[in-house]
C-alpha positions as a Python dict, from the first residue, in 0.01 Angstrom:
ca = {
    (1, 'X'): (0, 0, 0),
    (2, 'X'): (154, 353, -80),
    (3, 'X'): (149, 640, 83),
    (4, 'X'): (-107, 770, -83),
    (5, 'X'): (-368, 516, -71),
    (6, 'X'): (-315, 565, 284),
    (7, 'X'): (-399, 898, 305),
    (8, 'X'): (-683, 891, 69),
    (9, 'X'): (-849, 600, 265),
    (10, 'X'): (-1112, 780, 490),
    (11, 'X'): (-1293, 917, 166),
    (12, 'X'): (-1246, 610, 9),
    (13, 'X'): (-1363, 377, 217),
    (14, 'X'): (-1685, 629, 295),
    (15, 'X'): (-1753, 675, -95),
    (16, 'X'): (-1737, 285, -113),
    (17, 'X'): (-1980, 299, 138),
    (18, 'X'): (-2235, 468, 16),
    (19, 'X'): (-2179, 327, -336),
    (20, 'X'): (-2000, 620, -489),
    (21, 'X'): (-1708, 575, -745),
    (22, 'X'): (-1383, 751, -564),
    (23, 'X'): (-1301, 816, -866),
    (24, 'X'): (-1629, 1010, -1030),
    (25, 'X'): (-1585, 1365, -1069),
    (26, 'X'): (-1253, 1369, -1043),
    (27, 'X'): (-1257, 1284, -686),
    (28, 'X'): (-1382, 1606, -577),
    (29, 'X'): (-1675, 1361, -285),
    (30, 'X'): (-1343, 1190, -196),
    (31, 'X'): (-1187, 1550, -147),
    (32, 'X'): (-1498, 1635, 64),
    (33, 'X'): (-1498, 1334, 299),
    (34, 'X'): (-1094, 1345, 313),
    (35, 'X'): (-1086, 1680, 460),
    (36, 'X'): (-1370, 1686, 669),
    (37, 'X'): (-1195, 1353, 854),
    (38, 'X'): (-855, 1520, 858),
    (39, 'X'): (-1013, 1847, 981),
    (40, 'X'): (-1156, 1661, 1262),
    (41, 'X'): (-883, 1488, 1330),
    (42, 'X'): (-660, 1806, 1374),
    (43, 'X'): (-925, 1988, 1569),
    (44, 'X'): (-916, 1702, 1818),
    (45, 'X'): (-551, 1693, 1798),
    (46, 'X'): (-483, 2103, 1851),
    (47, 'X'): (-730, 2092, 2144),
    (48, 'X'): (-546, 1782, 2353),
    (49, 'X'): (-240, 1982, 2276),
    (50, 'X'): (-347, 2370, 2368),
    (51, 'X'): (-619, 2234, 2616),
}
């Protein structure tokens, strides 16, 4: 697995999910679902650190 399978797994596995292609419209649901996980993820992670 490369790097950036890796990375793109959270909007991967959610478009698989719900029965999109990750790869219809250029990826741009993927896009959506990647950085609402990784924005989440870094909110979480900025507030453990700062909190």
């Amino acid at each position: 697995m490369s790097f950036t399978e890796i990375f793109l797994w959270p909007g991967t596995t959610m478009c698989q999910w719900m029965g999109v292609d990750p790869d219809s419209d250029s990826g741009l649901i993927r896009w959506m679902f990647n950085t609402l996980f990784y924005l989440f993820v870094t909110l979480v992670a900025l507030w453990a650190i700062l909190a």
